[in-house]
Amino acid sequence: KPEVMVALSEFWLLHGFLQPEALEHTLRSVPEFKYLAGLFKNNDYKNLYRHVMEMPQQEVNSILVSLVHHELQCKRDNQLTKEQPGWWVAKLYEHETSISHIDRGVFSIYFFNIVKINPGEAIFQGAGIPHAYLEGQNVELMANSDNVLRGGLTPKHIDVPELLKHTIFEGVTPNIMGGEEIKNGEKNYSCPVNDFAINKIELQQHQTLTGTASSLEIIVIMDGNIQIKSSATLHVKRGEAAVILCGETYNIFTESHVLAYKAFVP
């Protein structure tokens, strides 16, 4: 399903497959992966990914145990940064007392883009784009759906056959959005779907924002407090949300700095 996230803190995630040249370099530069390079002929992402995701667990362990130990040592020696797959692999296992059963999702850490998003920036993830959240806090909005398909890096249910049916097997260049200011105090993060839209509302002391809801709108307050005046007057504080019905004209007022996000249908 399509979804969008806006970072509330520094945020790190995996997002889509590396472009062919970058993935080819990874396969040839990581010793444990060199034998996989032949599976990626003609940029055959599906062939490569199906192979590692359907691989018997014993083979996963035999390939990845030495790699995990190597990355753990590199992290202890301060040789890794968060831009590198090894940092996240080491983080995953650094508190484990026994390293023998390796999550096959480790392959994805090397095969996918590692993306850093700063507070207030966003990224859209289309249906079928594989991704995983690594660190940080965010606001997330997605299409109405119950078909989350997982392949690893989670204690939740994993369904590799269904994941392989719906994954888009192509290289992705992440598009980090800063948001476009549509009025003083409100920014829109453009999403190429009709299911949802999201705006950031950031007002300073005594600033007022006026709008008319073109659909049902949900406003969640992340910091500060606001007064929403329409057919009724609501006082909404940090951690609370307000719903505005379609067609309502409203004014938002704050006596202090406020940060909020608004979900609606475009």
PDB file of C-alpha atoms in Angstrom:
ATOM      1  CA  LYS A   1       0.000   0.000   0.000  1.00  0.00           C
ATOM      2  CA  PRO A   2       1.185   3.609  -0.467  1.00  0.00           C
ATOM      3  CA  GLU A   3       2.290   5.506   2.622  1.00  0.00           C
ATOM      4  CA  VAL A   4       4.146   8.644   3.638  1.00  0.00           C
ATOM      5  CA  MET A   5       6.173   9.472   6.737  1.00  0.00           C
ATOM      6  CA  VAL A   6       7.371  12.779   8.142  1.00  0.00           C
ATOM      7  CA  ALA A   7      10.320  12.735  10.540  1.00  0.00           C
ATOM      8  CA  LEU A   8       9.862  14.146  14.037  1.00  0.00           C
ATOM      9  CA  SER A   9      13.482  13.413  14.944  1.00  0.00           C
ATOM     10  CA  GLU A  10      16.539  12.416  12.953  1.00  0.00           C
ATOM     11  CA  PHE A  11      15.189   9.314  11.232  1.00  0.00           C
ATOM     12  CA  TRP A  12      16.859   6.377   9.486  1.00  0.00           C
ATOM     13  CA  LEU A  13      15.193   3.812   7.257  1.00  0.00           C
ATOM     14  CA  LEU A  14      15.722   1.302   4.485  1.00  0.00           C
ATOM     15  CA  HIS A  15      13.885   2.358   1.333  1.00  0.00           C
ATOM     16  CA  GLY A  16      13.807   0.401  -1.925  1.00  0.00           C
ATOM     17  CA  PHE A  17      16.598  -1.472  -3.696  1.00  0.00           C
ATOM     18  CA  LEU A  18      19.901   0.192  -4.494  1.00  0.00           C
ATOM     19  CA  GLN A  19      20.416   1.272  -8.077  1.00  0.00           C
ATOM     20  CA  PRO A  20      22.061  -1.490 -10.187  1.00  0.00           C
ATOM     21  CA  GLU A  21      25.603  -0.093 -10.074  1.00  0.00           C
ATOM     22  CA  ALA A  22      25.518   0.351  -6.302  1.00  0.00           C
ATOM     23  CA  LEU A  23      24.075  -3.116  -5.685  1.00  0.00           C
ATOM     24  CA  GLU A  24      26.612  -4.666  -8.055  1.00  0.00           C
ATOM     25  CA  HIS A  25      29.390  -2.944  -6.086  1.00  0.00           C
ATOM     26  CA  THR A  26      27.994  -4.279  -2.799  1.00  0.00           C
ATOM     27  CA  LEU A  27      27.829  -7.832  -4.107  1.00  0.00           C
ATOM     28  CA  ARG A  28      31.429  -7.702  -5.285  1.00  0.00           C
ATOM     29  CA  SER A  29      32.921  -5.825  -2.317  1.00  0.00           C
ATOM     30  CA  VAL A  30      31.412  -7.867   0.541  1.00  0.00           C
ATOM     31  CA  PRO A  31      33.332 -11.180   0.537  1.00  0.00           C
ATOM     32  CA  GLU A  32      30.352 -13.201   1.760  1.00  0.00           C
ATOM     33  CA  PHE A  33      28.246 -11.931  -1.165  1.00  0.00           C
ATOM     34  CA  LYS A  34      30.622 -12.480  -4.088  1.00  0.00           C
ATOM     35  CA  TYR A  35      29.015 -15.770  -5.056  1.00  0.00           C
ATOM     36  CA  LEU A  36      25.647 -13.959  -5.295  1.00  0.00           C
ATOM     37  CA  ALA A  37      26.867 -11.569  -8.011  1.00  0.00           C
ATOM     38  CA  GLY A  38      26.087 -14.109 -10.728  1.00  0.00           C
ATOM     39  CA  LEU A  39      22.427 -14.109  -9.696  1.00  0.00           C
ATOM     40  CA  PHE A  40      22.209 -10.393 -10.493  1.00  0.00           C
ATOM     41  CA  LYS A  41      23.020 -10.688 -14.197  1.00  0.00           C
ATOM     42  CA  ASN A  42      21.067  -8.204 -16.312  1.00  0.00           C
ATOM     43  CA  ASN A  43      19.973  -6.431 -13.101  1.00  0.00           C
ATOM     44  CA  ASP A  44      17.748  -9.346 -12.108  1.00  0.00           C
ATOM     45  CA  TYR A  45      16.641  -8.064  -8.692  1.00  0.00           C
ATOM     46  CA  LYS A  46      13.930 -10.678  -8.317  1.00  0.00           C
ATOM     47  CA  ASN A  47      16.262 -13.592  -8.959  1.00  0.00           C
ATOM     48  CA  LEU A  48      18.745 -12.317  -6.387  1.00  0.00           C
ATOM     49  CA  TYR A  49      16.200 -11.438  -3.724  1.00  0.00           C
ATOM     50  CA  ARG A  50      14.159 -14.615  -4.135  1.00  0.00           C
ATOM     51  CA  HIS A  51      17.338 -16.644  -3.714  1.00  0.00           C
ATOM     52  CA  VAL A  52      18.303 -15.124  -0.363  1.00  0.00           C
ATOM     53  CA  MET A  53      14.730 -14.958   0.955  1.00  0.00           C
ATOM     54  CA  GLU A  54      14.001 -18.620   0.133  1.00  0.00           C
ATOM     55  CA  MET A  55      17.435 -19.864   1.198  1.00  0.00           C
ATOM     56  CA  PRO A  56      17.408 -22.598   3.901  1.00  0.00           C
ATOM     57  CA  GLN A  57      18.092 -21.114   7.337  1.00  0.00           C
ATOM     58  CA  GLN A  58      21.244 -23.228   7.757  1.00  0.00           C
ATOM     59  CA  GLU A  59      22.704 -21.650   4.633  1.00  0.00           C
ATOM     60  CA  VAL A  60      21.702 -18.162   5.807  1.00  0.00           C
ATOM     61  CA  ASN A  61      23.594 -18.787   9.025  1.00  0.00           C
ATOM     62  CA  SER A  62      26.681 -20.153   7.272  1.00  0.00           C
ATOM     63  CA  ILE A  63      26.894 -17.051   5.054  1.00  0.00           C
ATOM     64  CA  LEU A  64      26.026 -14.351   7.553  1.00  0.00           C
ATOM     65  CA  VAL A  65      27.508 -15.404  10.908  1.00  0.00           C
ATOM     66  CA  SER A  66      31.053 -14.416   9.913  1.00  0.00           C
ATOM     67  CA  LEU A  67      29.769 -11.165   8.378  1.00  0.00           C
ATOM     68  CA  VAL A  68      27.895 -10.248  11.567  1.00  0.00           C
ATOM     69  CA  HIS A  69      31.000 -10.899  13.693  1.00  0.00           C
ATOM     70  CA  HIS A  70      33.077  -8.779  11.315  1.00  0.00           C
ATOM     71  CA  GLU A  71      30.637  -5.853  11.511  1.00  0.00           C
ATOM     72  CA  LEU A  72      30.467  -6.113  15.303  1.00  0.00           C
ATOM     73  CA  GLN A  73      34.245  -5.786  15.503  1.00  0.00           C
ATOM     74  CA  CYS A  74      34.238  -2.836  13.084  1.00  0.00           C
ATOM     75  CA  LYS A  75      31.616  -1.053  15.203  1.00  0.00           C
ATOM     76  CA  ARG A  76      33.597  -1.674  18.395  1.00  0.00           C
ATOM     77  CA  ASP A  77      36.627  -0.186  16.626  1.00  0.00           C
ATOM     78  CA  ASN A  78      34.575   2.907  15.599  1.00  0.00           C
ATOM     79  CA  GLN A  79      35.068   2.124  11.917  1.00  0.00           C
ATOM     80  CA  LEU A  80      31.403   2.379  10.962  1.00  0.00           C
ATOM     81  CA  THR A  81      28.865   5.175  10.524  1.00  0.00           C
ATOM     82  CA  LYS A  82      25.086   5.031  10.189  1.00  0.00           C
ATOM     83  CA  GLU A  83      25.408   5.496   6.423  1.00  0.00           C
ATOM     84  CA  GLN A  84      26.907   1.986   6.256  1.00  0.00           C
ATOM     85  CA  PRO A  85      24.966  -1.299   6.412  1.00  0.00           C
ATOM     86  CA  GLY A  86      27.415  -2.752   8.912  1.00  0.00           C
ATOM     87  CA  TRP A  87      26.452  -0.196  11.566  1.00  0.00           C
ATOM     88  CA  TRP A  88      22.849  -1.414  11.564  1.00  0.00           C
ATOM     89  CA  VAL A  89      23.811  -5.081  11.424  1.00  0.00           C
ATOM     90  CA  ALA A  90      26.065  -4.553  14.444  1.00  0.00           C
ATOM     91  CA  LYS A  91      23.330  -2.663  16.276  1.00  0.00           C
ATOM     92  CA  LEU A  92      20.959  -5.567  15.657  1.00  0.00           C
ATOM     93  CA  TYR A  93      23.298  -8.104  17.264  1.00  0.00           C
ATOM     94  CA  GLU A  94      25.561  -6.170  19.642  1.00  0.00           C
ATOM     95  CA  HIS A  95      23.615  -7.233  22.750  1.00  0.00           C
ATOM     96  CA  GLU A  96      23.209 -10.876  21.727  1.00  0.00           C
ATOM     97  CA  THR A  97      25.125 -13.412  23.827  1.00  0.00           C
ATOM     98  CA  SER A  98      24.941 -16.109  21.142  1.00  0.00           C
ATOM     99  CA  ILE A  99      25.046 -15.379  17.425  1.00  0.00           C
ATOM    100  CA  SER A 100      23.981 -18.438  15.480  1.00  0.00           C
ATOM    101  CA  HIS A 101      20.476 -17.934  14.057  1.00  0.00           C
ATOM    102  CA  ILE A 102      20.730 -14.944  11.690  1.00  0.00           C
ATOM    103  CA  ASP A 103      17.699 -12.996  10.462  1.00  0.00           C
ATOM    104  CA  ARG A 104      17.678 -13.160   6.646  1.00  0.00           C
ATOM    105  CA  GLY A 105      16.535  -9.541   6.710  1.00  0.00           C
ATOM    106  CA  VAL A 106      20.245  -8.744   7.124  1.00  0.00           C
ATOM    107  CA  PHE A 107      20.588  -9.194   3.346  1.00  0.00           C
ATOM    108  CA  SER A 108      18.100  -6.342   2.876  1.00  0.00           C
ATOM    109  CA  ILE A 109      20.231  -3.975   4.947  1.00  0.00           C
ATOM    110  CA  TYR A 110      22.937  -4.353   2.293  1.00  0.00           C
ATOM    111  CA  PHE A 111      20.631  -4.473  -0.738  1.00  0.00           C
ATOM    112  CA  PHE A 112      18.402  -1.458   0.093  1.00  0.00           C
ATOM    113  CA  ASN A 113      19.041   2.279   0.266  1.00  0.00           C
ATOM    114  CA  ILE A 114      19.925   3.536   3.737  1.00  0.00           C
ATOM    115  CA  VAL A 115      18.196   6.906   4.068  1.00  0.00           C
ATOM    116  CA  LYS A 116      18.573   9.657   6.650  1.00  0.00           C
ATOM    117  CA  ILE A 117      15.694  12.117   7.055  1.00  0.00           C
ATOM    118  CA  ASN A 118      15.924  15.242   9.201  1.00  0.00           C
ATOM    119  CA  PRO A 119      13.055  16.559  11.349  1.00  0.00           C
ATOM    120  CA  GLY A 120      10.349  18.075   9.139  1.00  0.00           C
ATOM    121  CA  GLU A 121      11.436  16.159   6.038  1.00  0.00           C
ATOM    122  CA  ALA A 122       9.316  13.396   4.515  1.00  0.00           C
ATOM    123  CA  ILE A 123       9.487  10.434   2.182  1.00  0.00           C
ATOM    124  CA  PHE A 124       6.710   8.800   0.150  1.00  0.00           C
ATOM    125  CA  GLN A 125       6.727   5.035  -0.287  1.00  0.00           C
ATOM    126  CA  GLY A 126       4.633   3.680  -3.098  1.00  0.00           C
ATOM    127  CA  ALA A 127       2.850   0.337  -2.977  1.00  0.00           C
ATOM    128  CA  GLY A 128       5.359  -2.469  -3.410  1.00  0.00           C
ATOM    129  CA  ILE A 129       8.437  -0.487  -2.372  1.00  0.00           C
ATOM    130  CA  PRO A 130      10.160  -2.564   0.318  1.00  0.00           C
ATOM    131  CA  HIS A 131      11.220  -0.579   3.377  1.00  0.00           C
ATOM    132  CA  ALA A 132      12.054  -0.855   7.064  1.00  0.00           C
ATOM    133  CA  TYR A 133      12.251   1.763   9.796  1.00  0.00           C
ATOM    134  CA  LEU A 134      15.559   1.632  11.659  1.00  0.00           C
ATOM    135  CA  GLU A 135      15.664   4.498  14.159  1.00  0.00           C
ATOM    136  CA  GLY A 136      13.770   7.628  15.118  1.00  0.00           C
ATOM    137  CA  GLN A 137      10.230   8.962  15.532  1.00  0.00           C
ATOM    138  CA  ASN A 138       7.823   9.943  12.783  1.00  0.00           C
ATOM    139  CA  VAL A 139       4.269  10.708  11.754  1.00  0.00           C
ATOM    140  CA  GLU A 140       3.039   8.071   9.325  1.00  0.00           C
ATOM    141  CA  LEU A 141       0.006   8.135   7.044  1.00  0.00           C
ATOM    142  CA  MET A 142      -1.080   5.302   4.765  1.00  0.00           C
ATOM    143  CA  ALA A 143      -3.853   4.035   2.554  1.00  0.00           C
ATOM    144  CA  ASN A 144      -6.636   1.965   4.107  1.00  0.00           C
ATOM    145  CA  SER A 145      -5.245  -1.572   3.980  1.00  0.00           C
ATOM    146  CA  ASP A 146      -4.513  -4.654   6.049  1.00  0.00           C
ATOM    147  CA  ASN A 147      -1.902  -6.220   3.770  1.00  0.00           C
ATOM    148  CA  VAL A 148       1.392  -5.537   5.530  1.00  0.00           C
ATOM    149  CA  LEU A 149       3.809  -8.132   4.108  1.00  0.00           C
ATOM    150  CA  ARG A 150       6.998  -8.783   6.083  1.00  0.00           C
ATOM    151  CA  GLY A 151      10.192 -10.580   5.138  1.00  0.00           C
ATOM    152  CA  GLY A 152      12.443 -10.101   8.160  1.00  0.00           C
ATOM    153  CA  LEU A 153      13.840  -7.741  10.809  1.00  0.00           C
ATOM    154  CA  THR A 154      10.640  -8.129  12.835  1.00  0.00           C
ATOM    155  CA  PRO A 155       9.149 -10.391  15.519  1.00  0.00           C
ATOM    156  CA  LYS A 156       5.822 -10.202  13.654  1.00  0.00           C
ATOM    157  CA  HIS A 157       4.448 -12.684  11.101  1.00  0.00           C
ATOM    158  CA  ILE A 158       6.675 -13.168   8.049  1.00  0.00           C
ATOM    159  CA  ASP A 159       5.221 -14.211   4.689  1.00  0.00           C
ATOM    160  CA  VAL A 160       7.981 -14.434   2.104  1.00  0.00           C
ATOM    161  CA  PRO A 161       5.896 -15.913  -0.790  1.00  0.00           C
ATOM    162  CA  GLU A 162       3.349 -13.087  -0.610  1.00  0.00           C
ATOM    163  CA  LEU A 163       6.110 -10.502  -0.185  1.00  0.00           C
ATOM    164  CA  LEU A 164       7.786 -11.709  -3.378  1.00  0.00           C
ATOM    165  CA  LYS A 165       4.477 -11.496  -5.280  1.00  0.00           C
ATOM    166  CA  HIS A 166       3.994  -7.812  -4.507  1.00  0.00           C
ATOM    167  CA  THR A 167       7.514  -6.343  -4.268  1.00  0.00           C
ATOM    168  CA  ILE A 168       8.697  -3.955  -6.981  1.00  0.00           C
ATOM    169  CA  PHE A 169      12.044  -5.325  -8.126  1.00  0.00           C
ATOM    170  CA  GLU A 170      13.882  -2.284  -9.427  1.00  0.00           C
ATOM    171  CA  GLY A 171      16.410   0.257  -8.217  1.00  0.00           C
ATOM    172  CA  VAL A 172      15.002   3.272  -6.366  1.00  0.00           C
ATOM    173  CA  THR A 173      16.433   6.742  -5.857  1.00  0.00           C
ATOM    174  CA  PRO A 174      14.948   8.064  -2.589  1.00  0.00           C
ATOM    175  CA  ASN A 175      13.081  11.365  -2.890  1.00  0.00           C
ATOM    176  CA  ILE A 176      13.296  13.280   0.384  1.00  0.00           C
ATOM    177  CA  MET A 177      10.673  16.041   0.530  1.00  0.00           C
ATOM    178  CA  GLY A 178      11.119  19.289   2.421  1.00  0.00           C
ATOM    179  CA  GLY A 179       7.491  20.295   1.932  1.00  0.00           C
ATOM    180  CA  GLU A 180       6.016  23.150  -0.117  1.00  0.00           C
ATOM    181  CA  GLU A 181       4.602  26.145   1.726  1.00  0.00           C
ATOM    182  CA  ILE A 182       0.992  26.639   0.639  1.00  0.00           C
ATOM    183  CA  LYS A 183       0.189  29.411   3.106  1.00  0.00           C
ATOM    184  CA  ASN A 184       1.938  31.119   5.988  1.00  0.00           C
ATOM    185  CA  GLY A 185       2.310  28.427   8.640  1.00  0.00           C
ATOM    186  CA  GLU A 186       1.287  25.413   6.526  1.00  0.00           C
ATOM    187  CA  LYS A 187       3.325  23.120   4.251  1.00  0.00           C
ATOM    188  CA  ASN A 188       2.189  20.273   2.006  1.00  0.00           C
ATOM    189  CA  TYR A 189       4.157  17.113   1.264  1.00  0.00           C
ATOM    190  CA  SER A 190       3.144  16.144  -2.253  1.00  0.00           C
ATOM    191  CA  CYS A 191       2.120  12.472  -2.535  1.00  0.00           C
ATOM    192  CA  PRO A 192       1.265  10.992  -5.984  1.00  0.00           C
ATOM    193  CA  VAL A 193      -1.892   9.208  -4.776  1.00  0.00           C
ATOM    194  CA  ASN A 194      -5.553  10.054  -4.255  1.00  0.00           C
ATOM    195  CA  ASP A 195      -5.833   8.083  -0.993  1.00  0.00           C
ATOM    196  CA  PHE A 196      -4.413  10.676   1.379  1.00  0.00           C
ATOM    197  CA  ALA A 197      -2.445  13.885   1.839  1.00  0.00           C
ATOM    198  CA  ILE A 198      -0.511  15.370   4.738  1.00  0.00           C
ATOM    199  CA  ASN A 199       0.333  18.933   5.730  1.00  0.00           C
ATOM    200  CA  LYS A 200       2.613  20.301   8.404  1.00  0.00           C
ATOM    201  CA  ILE A 201       1.223  23.148  10.494  1.00  0.00           C
ATOM    202  CA  GLU A 202       3.756  25.237  12.404  1.00  0.00           C
ATOM    203  CA  LEU A 203       2.537  28.457  13.980  1.00  0.00           C
ATOM    204  CA  GLN A 204       4.262  31.060  16.109  1.00  0.00           C
ATOM    205  CA  GLN A 205       2.800  32.887  19.101  1.00  0.00           C
ATOM    206  CA  HIS A 206      -0.535  34.644  18.338  1.00  0.00           C
ATOM    207  CA  GLN A 207      -0.488  33.426  14.726  1.00  0.00           C
ATOM    208  CA  THR A 208      -3.802  32.452  13.108  1.00  0.00           C
ATOM    209  CA  LEU A 209      -4.428  29.940  10.322  1.00  0.00           C
ATOM    210  CA  THR A 210      -7.720  29.842   8.397  1.00  0.00           C
ATOM    211  CA  GLY A 211      -9.003  26.987   6.261  1.00  0.00           C
ATOM    212  CA  THR A 212     -12.010  25.156   4.878  1.00  0.00           C
ATOM    213  CA  ALA A 213     -11.987  21.376   5.073  1.00  0.00           C
ATOM    214  CA  SER A 214     -12.319  19.850   1.607  1.00  0.00           C
ATOM    215  CA  SER A 215     -12.618  16.400   3.219  1.00  0.00           C
ATOM    216  CA  LEU A 216     -12.657  15.073   6.731  1.00  0.00           C
ATOM    217  CA  GLU A 217      -9.423  16.309   8.341  1.00  0.00           C
ATOM    218  CA  ILE A 218      -7.513  14.959  11.331  1.00  0.00           C
ATOM    219  CA  ILE A 219      -5.094  17.322  13.083  1.00  0.00           C
ATOM    220  CA  VAL A 220      -2.680  15.813  15.608  1.00  0.00           C
ATOM    221  CA  ILE A 221      -0.740  18.168  17.901  1.00  0.00           C
ATOM    222  CA  MET A 222       2.918  17.291  18.402  1.00  0.00           C
ATOM    223  CA  ASP A 223       3.972  20.355  20.392  1.00  0.00           C
ATOM    224  CA  GLY A 224       2.177  23.303  22.013  1.00  0.00           C
ATOM    225  CA  ASN A 225      -1.597  23.790  22.068  1.00  0.00           C
ATOM    226  CA  ILE A 226      -4.166  25.358  19.774  1.00  0.00           C
ATOM    227  CA  GLN A 227      -7.678  26.687  19.689  1.00  0.00           C
ATOM    228  CA  ILE A 228      -9.823  25.597  16.743  1.00  0.00           C
ATOM    229  CA  LYS A 229     -12.902  27.728  16.203  1.00  0.00           C
ATOM    230  CA  SER A 230     -15.640  26.646  13.811  1.00  0.00           C
ATOM    231  CA  SER A 231     -19.215  25.628  14.595  1.00  0.00           C
ATOM    232  CA  ALA A 232     -17.717  24.747  17.967  1.00  0.00           C
ATOM    233  CA  THR A 233     -14.531  25.812  19.756  1.00  0.00           C
ATOM    234  CA  LEU A 234     -11.974  23.178  20.680  1.00  0.00           C
ATOM    235  CA  HIS A 235      -8.859  23.512  22.810  1.00  0.00           C
ATOM    236  CA  VAL A 236      -6.357  20.863  21.711  1.00  0.00           C
ATOM    237  CA  LYS A 237      -3.009  20.228  23.388  1.00  0.00           C
ATOM    238  CA  ARG A 238       0.109  18.180  22.707  1.00  0.00           C
ATOM    239  CA  GLY A 239      -0.693  14.510  22.212  1.00  0.00           C
ATOM    240  CA  GLU A 240      -4.322  15.123  21.300  1.00  0.00           C
ATOM    241  CA  ALA A 241      -6.066  15.121  17.927  1.00  0.00           C
ATOM    242  CA  ALA A 242      -9.066  16.950  16.512  1.00  0.00           C
ATOM    243  CA  VAL A 243     -11.388  15.978  13.678  1.00  0.00           C
ATOM    244  CA  ILE A 244     -12.839  18.614  11.349  1.00  0.00           C
ATOM    245  CA  LEU A 245     -15.769  17.600   9.166  1.00  0.00           C
ATOM    246  CA  CYS A 246     -15.846  18.186   5.421  1.00  0.00           C
ATOM    247  CA  GLY A 247     -17.101  21.650   4.493  1.00  0.00           C
ATOM    248  CA  GLU A 248     -16.295  23.280   7.849  1.00  0.00           C
ATOM    249  CA  THR A 249     -14.516  26.636   7.743  1.00  0.00           C
ATOM    250  CA  TYR A 250     -12.258  27.049  10.749  1.00  0.00           C
ATOM    251  CA  ASN A 251      -9.651  29.248  12.406  1.00  0.00           C
ATOM    252  CA  ILE A 252      -6.641  27.883  14.264  1.00  0.00           C
ATOM    253  CA  PHE A 253      -5.060  30.154  16.869  1.00  0.00           C
ATOM    254  CA  THR A 254      -2.168  29.621  19.262  1.00  0.00           C
ATOM    255  CA  GLU A 255      -0.749  31.607  22.135  1.00  0.00           C
ATOM    256  CA  SER A 256       2.563  29.774  21.836  1.00  0.00           C
ATOM    257  CA  HIS A 257       4.597  27.924  19.228  1.00  0.00           C
ATOM    258  CA  VAL A 258       2.730  24.894  17.908  1.00  0.00           C
ATOM    259  CA  LEU A 259       3.660  21.962  15.650  1.00  0.00           C
ATOM    260  CA  ALA A 260       0.880  19.824  14.198  1.00  0.00           C
ATOM    261  CA  TYR A 261       0.194  17.541  11.247  1.00  0.00           C
ATOM    262  CA  LYS A 262      -3.009  17.405   9.256  1.00  0.00           C
ATOM    263  CA  ALA A 263      -4.230  14.316   7.401  1.00  0.00           C
ATOM    264  CA  PHE A 264      -6.896  14.671   4.719  1.00  0.00           C
ATOM    265  CA  VAL A 265      -8.017  13.455   1.313  1.00  0.00           C
ATOM    266  CA  PRO A 266      -6.861  15.665  -1.589  1.00  0.00           C
TER     267      PRO A 266
END
